[in-house]
Amino acid sequence: MNSNQRFLKQAQTILKKQFGHEQFRPGQEEIILNVLNGKDVFAMMPTGSGKSLCYQIPGYLLQGTVLIISPLLSLMEDQVHALRLTGEKNVRTLNGLMHPLERSRVLRNLRSLRFLYLSPEMLRAPAVMKALSKITIALFVVDEAHCVSQWGHDFRPDYMHLADIRAQLGQPPCLAVTATADEHVRHDVVRSLNLTHPAQIIMSVDRKNIAIIVQKTANQEEKTERLFHLLEKAPYPGIIYCASRDWTERLAEQAKQKLGLRTAFYHGGMASIDRRKIQNQFLDNQIDLLCCTNAFGMGINKPDIRLIVHFHFPSSMNAYLQEIGRASRDGKQGLAVLFYTKSDEQLPEGFIDGNFPSDETLRRVLLQLDQGTRSLADKNEFMNVLMEEGVSETAARFLFEHASEKPMQQTYSSLLDPCRMRIKERVAVQVNDLSIMKNYLETSSCRRRFYLQVYHEKLQEKPAYCCDRCRIPLSELMQKIPKKKRTEPLRLMDWKQKLAALFQESERSPL
Amino acid sequence: MYQDVLLLYLIQKFCGERTCSGIYHLLKGKKSSQSVQDSYLFHVAPFFHSCSELSRSYFDTRIGHLQRAQLIRSIDANCTRFVLTENGVKQLDVFPKSRLIPDGLQIIDQINEEGRFWLKLQLLVQTVSALCQGQSTFLPVVRQPEISEHVRKLILSGLPTRDQLGRIVFNELYQLFLTMPDGEANSLSALLSGWKASGLTLDQMAEVSGKDTLECSILFKSALRRMMHLFVESPDQFPFLSRLLIGRQSSLSKTAETTRKLLQTGLTLHDIANERHLAVSTIEDHLVELTLKKVNHWLPDYLSAACEQRIMNVAGLLKTRQLKPIKNHLGEHVSYFQIRLALAKNAVSGRKVVRTNEQ
Ligand SMILES: Nc1ncnc2c1ncn2[C@@H]1O[C@H](COP(=O)(O)OP(=O)(O)OP(=O)(O)O)[C@@H](O)[C@H]1O
Ligand SMILES: [Mg+2]
Ligand SMILES: [Zn+2]
């Protein structure tokens, strides 16, 4: 048996024993083999296809700790939770939202960890780097690697330092994974992360098991009508993406009234505890239909979501693919439907402007930093104050990240022109993304062919249930989608029942 | 229904002397000295922090509704201050007071701790629930670092052991809920999350109980305050859960507490401001808070009996608790600070300055 065969066999065993899966999905074996051989790897696999396993399995076969850089707290939390569910105990996170005591406990026990998830800004804390430099790092994983690229839709300045950081840590092998990156972005990622002769495993971004429908309607009323027509026979559980908080609440209420579904809404204006309650209910199969803004979804790995509806279209192809990518991650048949009407077109343009600080805000904030009336010392504080002043979260983050990059001997105000340039570039990227999205809505040919072209791919083989332009047989498709029993209606337990449910006790008095 | 009456009640109590925002901040429990003082000054302290989840837009919608239904009318050009109409008074009068202000709501001695206590309780219950079912991981609904740290310590303290935890938390909660009205116990327990048993949101509770969101919130707060009270009064009966409350047990804000201690050492207001690097006006706020909460043996140093009398006479004459008109009337002889002290002291002693909305 040569070494590759031996590696494969070991990987196979872990796949089964630790994760309970019978066989690898396409791409996984190749990526894992390259990783086990110590090569740098760039991998692009579609949403929900199992990228996490590609670094989790090597975690059991390599010496040392696997570091995973992840852009979002919710993503990390979900992954750690999923790993713990498989019985893995040696997994932790390091992020900005931790008690200092908890952080030092993690740092003290680094050596015993198999997996460590980190937010990128953690790697800029000297104490963290010092602790990391003392342990063996098996693999340096960059999840959602498209965030490295300024051409990517979710560019994160924090990601730009990752190459340096990897070098400081003794250049451990790197695995960069993403679901959506065109050629341009792929190039950027390989270059920015300084990958050396990387193995590139590029799979189609296509999600063949998701049938796609786009419907244009004459006005909002017709749109709502069509939506409810769809919901009458649609498979559940499902998600409806809306552009505003109001709409999430309105649609959730209407769907409850009209169809007797168990519905809920989810948006950034809710208290964080309520958001988590709704998310947990959804994961626990207590909600049929969730109406949400794009605040929901990242990091959600519920395998049996069958329906994704866009009641308003997202601002880029990338966001669209990420969002429909929540559907049918177990590989079974799913459905994505997008409704739009002419007046929707103004919505995303407003968002693009809101993603960046206005010129006035930019100037004011830089000046205040120079005058010392504003401080970068505490990121949360800085962000919260700005958000209270009405600046959007993304714009606040933009300000923080760019201001933190100031060279020692310069003033903050000297960053004004570079920031303006950066904003102009970023806006141009986003405006372009938006126009591609609009073209997609209007295309008269196959939807799948269109979005594959955006990623410079050719459609090789059409799935049986392709898209509205390819005239999918709807009723046949509905047969194909697994059905689930509707959730029982919400009810109020009395306190004795509730306590019994919480603690697995009998309802009778404990006396 | 309840929510409308609640707002009518508060509007009546505020006598048109504060804007709607004042009522909103009261319900939200805004931690500003103004809101805290108003809650005492207008005798509505039980409602402070009683609807902490209330959104401004929802609040404004309800006020708009009351106005259209002609239950309230505005008394200023900007429509920010209101009084009840005759119909409004009628509506309010027929509503049972015990439902409007459940008994538990009035127990406000732990009010500064209630937010944190509730977070700790939720996290503890969720953790113990998961442990009971042999689960070592769950997605916590509460994620504040200090809260997690506190709950972690409590669970790892080793007493009780992990196997006993579920039983003990169950028993203590059971005993607690027995002591309160079922409606309140149901509300509080419905909000708790556990393994595969996510808690409801207040909106969801309103949906299934047929009560409106504000009433659900008030019932829950009443239950929570009863619970905290029992923990303070009879910790022996609830040896484990009462440890969630260990720490400060005072209705004073932390910063006012510090000022109180310094006053005791004989420092003056100005000394304290210097020592703490705080504005004099901030220390004045503390003194007003101390007065409202009846820890004011130092009061004569800042407000003579004669001065107090003069201020209260004018307040009675003008029928107001607004500072400006009183100050205008008295001129240079008294300071705003003295007026606030006098009003605070008399709010506590229960002497009413103004009867409600006689128009
Ligand atoms: N070989 C396999 N067999 C069966 N299920 C698998 C396999 N590999 C992964 N999965 C499952 O597929 C789901 C999605 O995996 P994962 O979260 O890694 O997706 P992803 O590629 O990271 O997607 P995204 O880009 O959306 O983050 C998980 O529920 C995982 O358990
Ligand atoms: Mg992933
Ligand atoms: Zn097609």
Short mmCIF file of C-alpha atoms in Angstrom, two decimals, chain B:
data_model
loop_
_atom_site.label_atom_id
_atom_site.label_comp_id
_atom_site.label_asym_id
_atom_site.label_seq_id
_atom_site.Cartn_x
_atom_site.Cartn_y
_atom_site.Cartn_z
CA MET B 1 -56.19 46.11 25.99
CA TYR B 2 -53.86 45.89 28.97
CA GLN B 3 -51.20 47.83 27.14
CA ASP B 4 -53.57 50.72 26.50
CA VAL B 5 -54.59 50.91 30.12
CA LEU B 6 -51.00 50.72 31.23
CA LEU B 7 -50.10 53.68 29.06
CA LEU B 8 -53.15 55.59 30.27
CA TYR B 9 -52.11 54.96 33.83
CA LEU B 10 -48.59 56.21 33.26
CA ILE B 11 -49.74 59.23 31.33
CA GLN B 12 -52.02 60.11 34.19
CA LYS B 13 -49.23 59.68 36.69
CA PHE B 14 -46.91 61.92 34.71
CA CYS B 15 -49.57 64.66 34.66
CA GLY B 16 -48.33 65.99 31.36
CA GLU B 17 -45.11 67.11 33.04
CA ARG B 18 -42.88 64.82 31.04
CA THR B 19 -42.86 63.94 27.38
CA CYS B 20 -43.80 60.54 26.04
CA SER B 21 -40.12 59.71 25.84
CA GLY B 22 -40.03 59.88 29.61
CA ILE B 23 -42.65 57.14 29.77
CA TYR B 24 -40.82 55.09 27.20
CA HIS B 25 -37.52 55.37 29.08
CA LEU B 26 -39.28 54.42 32.29
CA LEU B 27 -40.66 51.21 30.79
CA LYS B 28 -37.34 50.38 29.13
CA GLY B 29 -35.52 51.10 32.37
CA LYS B 30 -33.09 53.57 30.92
CA LYS B 31 -30.20 53.96 33.31
CA SER B 32 -30.14 57.73 33.44
CA SER B 33 -30.56 59.65 36.63
CA GLN B 34 -33.49 61.49 35.07
CA SER B 35 -35.46 58.29 34.44
CA VAL B 36 -34.67 56.85 37.84
CA GLN B 37 -35.67 60.05 39.59
CA ASP B 38 -38.85 60.44 37.59
CA SER B 39 -39.90 56.96 38.53
CA TYR B 40 -39.89 58.01 42.19
CA LEU B 41 -41.07 61.53 41.69
CA PHE B 42 -44.20 60.39 39.88
CA HIS B 43 -44.74 57.29 41.99
CA VAL B 44 -44.31 54.80 39.18
CA ALA B 45 -41.14 53.09 40.34
CA PRO B 46 -42.63 49.57 39.90
CA PHE B 47 -42.80 50.17 36.18
CA PHE B 48 -39.15 51.08 35.84
CA HIS B 49 -37.54 48.44 33.60
CA SER B 50 -40.83 46.57 33.45
CA CYS B 51 -40.98 46.33 29.65
CA SER B 52 -37.32 46.24 28.80
CA GLU B 53 -37.94 44.73 25.36
CA LEU B 54 -40.33 47.43 24.20
CA SER B 55 -39.38 48.99 20.88
CA ARG B 56 -39.76 52.68 20.31
CA SER B 57 -41.75 52.21 17.12
CA TYR B 58 -44.26 49.96 18.84
CA PHE B 59 -44.58 52.38 21.72
CA ASP B 60 -45.21 55.27 19.33
CA THR B 61 -47.84 53.26 17.48
CA ARG B 62 -49.73 52.64 20.73
CA ILE B 63 -49.57 56.30 21.73
CA GLY B 64 -50.90 57.21 18.29
CA HIS B 65 -53.70 54.75 18.80
CA LEU B 66 -54.70 56.24 22.16
CA GLN B 67 -54.74 59.65 20.63
CA ARG B 68 -56.95 58.62 17.73
CA ALA B 69 -59.29 56.86 20.13
CA GLN B 70 -59.47 60.17 22.00
CA LEU B 71 -58.39 58.64 25.26
CA ILE B 72 -55.54 61.11 25.56
CA ARG B 73 -54.94 64.58 24.20
CA SER B 74 -51.74 66.49 23.73
CA ILE B 75 -51.06 69.66 25.67
CA ASP B 76 -48.20 71.02 23.64
CA ALA B 77 -47.66 71.97 20.04
CA ASN B 78 -45.26 69.12 19.27
CA CYS B 79 -47.63 66.45 20.56
CA THR B 80 -45.05 65.13 22.98
CA ARG B 81 -46.89 65.65 26.26
CA PHE B 82 -50.30 64.25 26.96
CA VAL B 83 -53.06 64.11 29.55
CA LEU B 84 -56.07 61.83 29.74
CA THR B 85 -59.43 62.82 28.32
CA GLU B 86 -62.56 62.10 30.28
CA ASN B 87 -62.99 58.89 28.35
CA GLY B 88 -59.43 57.97 29.11
CA VAL B 89 -60.01 58.44 32.83
CA LYS B 90 -63.12 56.26 32.64
CA GLN B 91 -61.32 53.47 30.85
CA LEU B 92 -58.57 53.56 33.41
CA ASP B 93 -60.93 53.60 36.38
CA VAL B 94 -62.83 50.48 35.40
CA PHE B 95 -59.70 48.43 34.97
CA PRO B 96 -58.84 46.28 38.00
CA LYS B 97 -55.80 47.71 39.76
CA SER B 98 -54.52 44.30 40.82
CA ARG B 99 -54.25 43.29 37.19
CA LEU B 100 -52.68 46.58 36.22
CA ILE B 101 -50.00 46.37 38.90
CA PRO B 102 -49.43 42.79 39.99
CA ASP B 103 -48.09 42.60 43.53
CA GLY B 104 -44.72 41.24 42.58
CA LEU B 105 -44.01 44.21 40.37
CA GLN B 106 -43.82 46.43 43.42
CA ILE B 107 -40.86 44.61 44.93
CA ILE B 108 -38.16 46.81 43.60
CA ASP B 109 -35.35 46.47 46.07
CA GLN B 110 -33.26 44.41 43.62
CA ILE B 111 -34.14 46.43 40.57
CA ASN B 112 -30.55 47.15 39.61
CA GLU B 113 -29.73 43.48 39.55
CA GLU B 114 -32.77 42.18 37.73
CA GLY B 115 -31.37 42.39 34.21
CA ARG B 116 -28.23 40.48 35.08
CA PHE B 117 -30.06 38.06 37.32
CA TRP B 118 -32.44 37.12 34.52
CA LEU B 119 -29.58 36.51 32.10
CA LYS B 120 -27.84 34.29 34.62
CA LEU B 121 -30.98 32.35 35.38
CA GLN B 122 -31.66 31.68 31.70
CA LEU B 123 -28.14 30.50 31.03
CA LEU B 124 -28.07 28.36 34.14
CA VAL B 125 -31.34 26.65 33.29
CA GLN B 126 -30.30 26.04 29.69
CA THR B 127 -26.99 24.58 30.80
CA VAL B 128 -28.48 22.36 33.47
CA SER B 129 -31.22 21.22 31.10
CA ALA B 130 -28.59 20.12 28.58
CA LEU B 131 -26.57 18.37 31.30
CA CYS B 132 -29.69 16.54 32.46
CA GLN B 133 -30.05 15.00 29.04
CA GLY B 134 -26.41 14.06 28.82
CA GLN B 135 -25.56 16.83 26.35
CA SER B 136 -22.25 18.56 26.60
CA THR B 137 -23.01 21.20 23.99
CA PHE B 138 -25.85 23.54 23.12
CA LEU B 139 -26.33 26.94 21.51
CA PRO B 140 -26.69 29.32 24.44
CA VAL B 141 -29.29 32.07 24.17
CA VAL B 142 -27.24 34.25 26.50
CA ARG B 143 -23.74 35.06 25.40
CA GLN B 144 -22.52 37.94 27.57
CA PRO B 145 -19.02 37.03 28.73
CA GLU B 146 -19.44 38.04 32.39
CA ILE B 147 -22.69 36.16 32.66
CA SER B 148 -21.18 32.98 31.21
CA GLU B 149 -18.28 33.29 33.56
CA HIS B 150 -20.52 33.62 36.59
CA VAL B 151 -22.71 30.66 35.66
CA ARG B 152 -19.67 28.58 34.86
CA LYS B 153 -18.28 29.19 38.35
CA LEU B 154 -21.56 28.32 39.95
CA ILE B 155 -21.85 25.02 38.09
CA LEU B 156 -18.24 24.06 38.59
CA SER B 157 -18.29 24.89 42.28
CA GLY B 158 -18.97 21.19 42.79
CA LEU B 159 -21.89 21.71 45.11
CA PRO B 160 -24.19 20.13 44.13
CA THR B 161 -22.53 17.56 41.91
CA ARG B 162 -23.45 17.36 38.28
CA ASP B 163 -25.81 14.44 38.76
CA GLN B 164 -27.74 16.28 41.42
CA LEU B 165 -27.90 19.58 39.57
CA GLY B 166 -30.98 18.83 37.51
CA ARG B 167 -32.94 17.55 40.46
CA ILE B 168 -32.00 20.49 42.63
CA VAL B 169 -32.72 23.21 40.10
CA PHE B 170 -36.01 21.51 39.28
CA ASN B 171 -37.00 21.32 42.92
CA GLU B 172 -36.09 24.85 43.76
CA LEU B 173 -37.89 26.27 40.75
CA TYR B 174 -40.89 24.11 41.57
CA GLN B 175 -41.03 25.46 45.12
CA LEU B 176 -40.66 28.99 43.84
CA PHE B 177 -43.41 28.75 41.28
CA LEU B 178 -45.74 27.29 43.91
CA THR B 179 -45.52 30.54 45.81
CA MET B 180 -46.73 32.74 42.97
CA PRO B 181 -49.89 33.08 40.89
CA ASP B 182 -49.97 30.47 38.12
CA GLY B 183 -50.25 33.11 35.41
CA GLU B 184 -46.96 34.61 36.48
CA ALA B 185 -45.22 31.28 36.88
CA ASN B 186 -46.41 30.24 33.43
CA SER B 187 -45.06 33.44 31.91
CA LEU B 188 -41.65 33.20 33.41
CA SER B 189 -41.24 29.51 32.72
CA ALA B 190 -42.37 29.90 29.10
CA LEU B 191 -39.44 32.22 28.45
CA LEU B 192 -36.87 29.74 29.73
CA SER B 193 -34.87 27.73 27.20
CA GLY B 194 -33.60 24.22 27.56
CA TRP B 195 -32.44 21.26 25.56
CA LYS B 196 -34.81 20.81 22.59
CA ALA B 197 -37.18 23.11 24.43
CA SER B 198 -36.42 26.60 23.23
CA GLY B 199 -38.05 29.37 25.22
CA LEU B 200 -40.72 31.52 23.66
CA THR B 201 -40.14 35.16 22.84
CA LEU B 202 -42.49 37.64 24.47
CA ASP B 203 -44.23 38.10 21.12
CA GLN B 204 -44.80 34.38 20.87
CA MET B 205 -46.10 34.26 24.39
CA ALA B 206 -48.53 37.04 23.58
CA GLU B 207 -49.66 35.10 20.53
CA VAL B 208 -50.52 31.94 22.44
CA SER B 209 -51.78 33.43 25.67
CA GLY B 210 -54.16 35.94 24.13
CA LYS B 211 -52.61 38.65 26.27
CA ASP B 212 -50.73 41.52 24.74
CA THR B 213 -46.96 41.72 24.81
CA LEU B 214 -46.77 44.35 27.52
CA GLU B 215 -48.98 42.37 29.86
CA CYS B 216 -46.83 39.30 29.27
CA SER B 217 -43.78 41.35 30.06
CA ILE B 218 -45.32 42.75 33.25
CA LEU B 219 -46.42 39.31 34.44
CA PHE B 220 -42.97 37.96 33.80
CA LYS B 221 -41.32 40.84 35.65
CA SER B 222 -43.67 40.39 38.57
CA ALA B 223 -42.67 36.73 38.78
CA LEU B 224 -39.01 37.57 38.45
CA ARG B 225 -39.14 40.13 41.24
CA ARG B 226 -40.97 37.77 43.55
CA MET B 227 -38.29 35.22 42.85
CA MET B 228 -35.43 37.57 43.60
CA HIS B 229 -37.16 38.71 46.73
CA LEU B 230 -37.47 35.16 48.00
CA PHE B 231 -33.82 34.55 47.29
CA VAL B 232 -32.87 37.52 49.42
CA GLU B 233 -35.38 36.83 52.18
CA SER B 234 -35.02 33.08 52.52
CA PRO B 235 -31.85 31.91 50.86
CA ASP B 236 -31.93 28.79 53.04
CA GLN B 237 -34.98 27.55 51.22
CA PHE B 238 -33.25 27.92 47.87
CA PRO B 239 -29.64 27.21 48.68
CA PHE B 240 -28.52 26.77 45.10
CA LEU B 241 -30.45 29.24 42.99
CA SER B 242 -30.17 32.01 45.57
CA ARG B 243 -26.47 32.04 44.79
CA LEU B 244 -27.33 33.63 41.47
CA LEU B 245 -27.99 36.78 43.44
CA ILE B 246 -24.89 36.89 45.53
CA GLY B 247 -23.10 40.17 45.15
CA ARG B 248 -24.57 43.59 45.55
CA GLN B 249 -27.95 43.67 47.17
CA SER B 250 -29.00 47.25 47.01
CA SER B 251 -31.41 49.29 45.03
CA LEU B 252 -28.74 51.96 44.68
CA SER B 253 -26.81 52.22 41.48
CA LYS B 254 -23.19 51.27 41.92
CA THR B 255 -21.92 54.76 41.39
CA ALA B 256 -24.41 56.33 43.82
CA GLU B 257 -23.37 53.70 46.33
CA THR B 258 -19.76 54.85 46.04
CA THR B 259 -20.82 58.43 46.62
CA ARG B 260 -22.81 57.34 49.68
CA LYS B 261 -19.74 55.73 51.21
CA LEU B 262 -17.68 58.85 50.64
CA LEU B 263 -20.38 61.03 52.18
CA GLN B 264 -20.19 58.86 55.24
CA THR B 265 -16.52 59.64 55.65
CA GLY B 266 -17.49 63.29 55.94
CA LEU B 267 -16.51 64.49 52.48
CA THR B 268 -18.55 67.23 50.84
CA LEU B 269 -20.16 67.09 47.47
CA HIS B 270 -17.31 69.05 45.91
CA ASP B 271 -14.66 66.92 47.60
CA ILE B 272 -16.29 63.86 46.16
CA ALA B 273 -16.49 65.29 42.69
CA ASN B 274 -12.77 66.06 42.89
CA GLU B 275 -11.83 62.76 44.33
CA ARG B 276 -13.82 60.79 41.75
CA HIS B 277 -12.98 63.00 38.79
CA LEU B 278 -16.66 63.45 38.12
CA ALA B 279 -18.70 66.53 37.37
CA VAL B 280 -20.37 68.16 40.36
CA SER B 281 -23.70 67.73 38.59
CA THR B 282 -23.13 63.97 38.53
CA ILE B 283 -22.60 63.87 42.28
CA GLU B 284 -25.72 65.98 42.65
CA ASP B 285 -27.59 63.31 40.70
CA HIS B 286 -26.32 60.77 43.19
CA LEU B 287 -27.53 62.83 46.12
CA VAL B 288 -30.95 63.09 44.56
CA GLU B 289 -30.98 59.34 44.02
CA LEU B 290 -29.96 58.75 47.66
CA THR B 291 -32.77 61.01 48.77
CA LEU B 292 -35.29 59.16 46.65
CA LYS B 293 -34.09 55.93 48.14
CA LYS B 294 -34.20 57.33 51.65
CA VAL B 295 -30.53 57.22 52.54
CA ASN B 296 -30.33 60.92 53.22
CA HIS B 297 -29.22 61.71 56.75
CA TRP B 298 -26.76 64.24 55.25
CA LEU B 299 -29.63 66.14 53.63
CA PRO B 300 -29.74 69.13 56.04
CA ASP B 301 -26.23 70.08 54.90
CA TYR B 302 -27.62 70.93 51.50
CA LEU B 303 -31.24 71.78 52.13
CA SER B 304 -32.48 73.59 55.20
CA ALA B 305 -35.96 72.93 56.51
CA ALA B 306 -36.98 76.49 55.72
CA CYS B 307 -35.74 76.26 52.18
CA GLU B 308 -37.51 72.98 51.66
CA GLN B 309 -40.71 74.51 52.95
CA ARG B 310 -40.45 77.44 50.56
CA ILE B 311 -39.91 75.15 47.61
CA MET B 312 -42.79 72.89 48.47
CA ASN B 313 -45.09 75.82 48.94
CA VAL B 314 -44.30 77.11 45.50
CA ALA B 315 -44.60 73.65 43.99
CA GLY B 316 -48.02 73.35 45.57
CA LEU B 317 -49.02 76.76 44.39
CA LEU B 318 -47.96 76.13 40.81
CA LYS B 319 -49.10 72.51 40.89
CA THR B 320 -46.01 71.27 39.19
CA ARG B 321 -42.97 69.13 39.61
CA GLN B 322 -41.13 70.82 36.79
CA LEU B 323 -38.02 72.57 37.93
CA LYS B 324 -38.09 75.60 35.75
CA PRO B 325 -41.32 77.25 36.85
CA ILE B 326 -40.42 76.70 40.48
CA LYS B 327 -36.99 78.16 39.99
CA ASN B 328 -38.39 81.16 38.12
CA HIS B 329 -40.72 81.82 40.98
CA LEU B 330 -38.08 81.60 43.69
CA GLY B 331 -35.28 83.33 41.82
CA GLU B 332 -31.71 83.34 43.09
CA HIS B 333 -32.57 82.19 46.60
CA VAL B 334 -32.59 78.51 45.76
CA SER B 335 -30.63 76.35 43.35
CA TYR B 336 -31.97 73.77 40.94
CA PHE B 337 -30.20 71.20 43.03
CA GLN B 338 -32.12 72.24 46.14
CA ILE B 339 -35.39 72.09 44.25
CA ARG B 340 -34.61 68.58 43.10
CA LEU B 341 -33.71 67.53 46.63
CA ALA B 342 -36.91 68.96 48.03
CA LEU B 343 -39.06 67.32 45.39
CA ALA B 344 -37.25 64.03 45.87
CA LYS B 345 -37.64 64.07 49.62
CA ASN B 346 -41.32 64.88 49.42
CA ALA B 347 -41.96 62.33 46.71
CA VAL B 348 -40.74 59.72 49.13
CA SER B 349 -42.67 60.98 52.14
CA GLY B 350 -45.73 60.60 49.95
CA ARG B 351 -46.83 64.19 50.13
CA LYS B 352 -48.60 64.85 46.88
CA VAL B 353 -47.75 68.05 45.17
CA VAL B 354 -50.32 67.83 42.46
CA ARG B 355 -53.50 65.95 42.25
CA THR B 356 -53.94 64.16 38.98
CA ASN B 357 -54.94 66.05 35.89
CA GLU B 358 -57.59 68.35 37.12
CA GLN B 359 -58.30 70.37 34.03
#
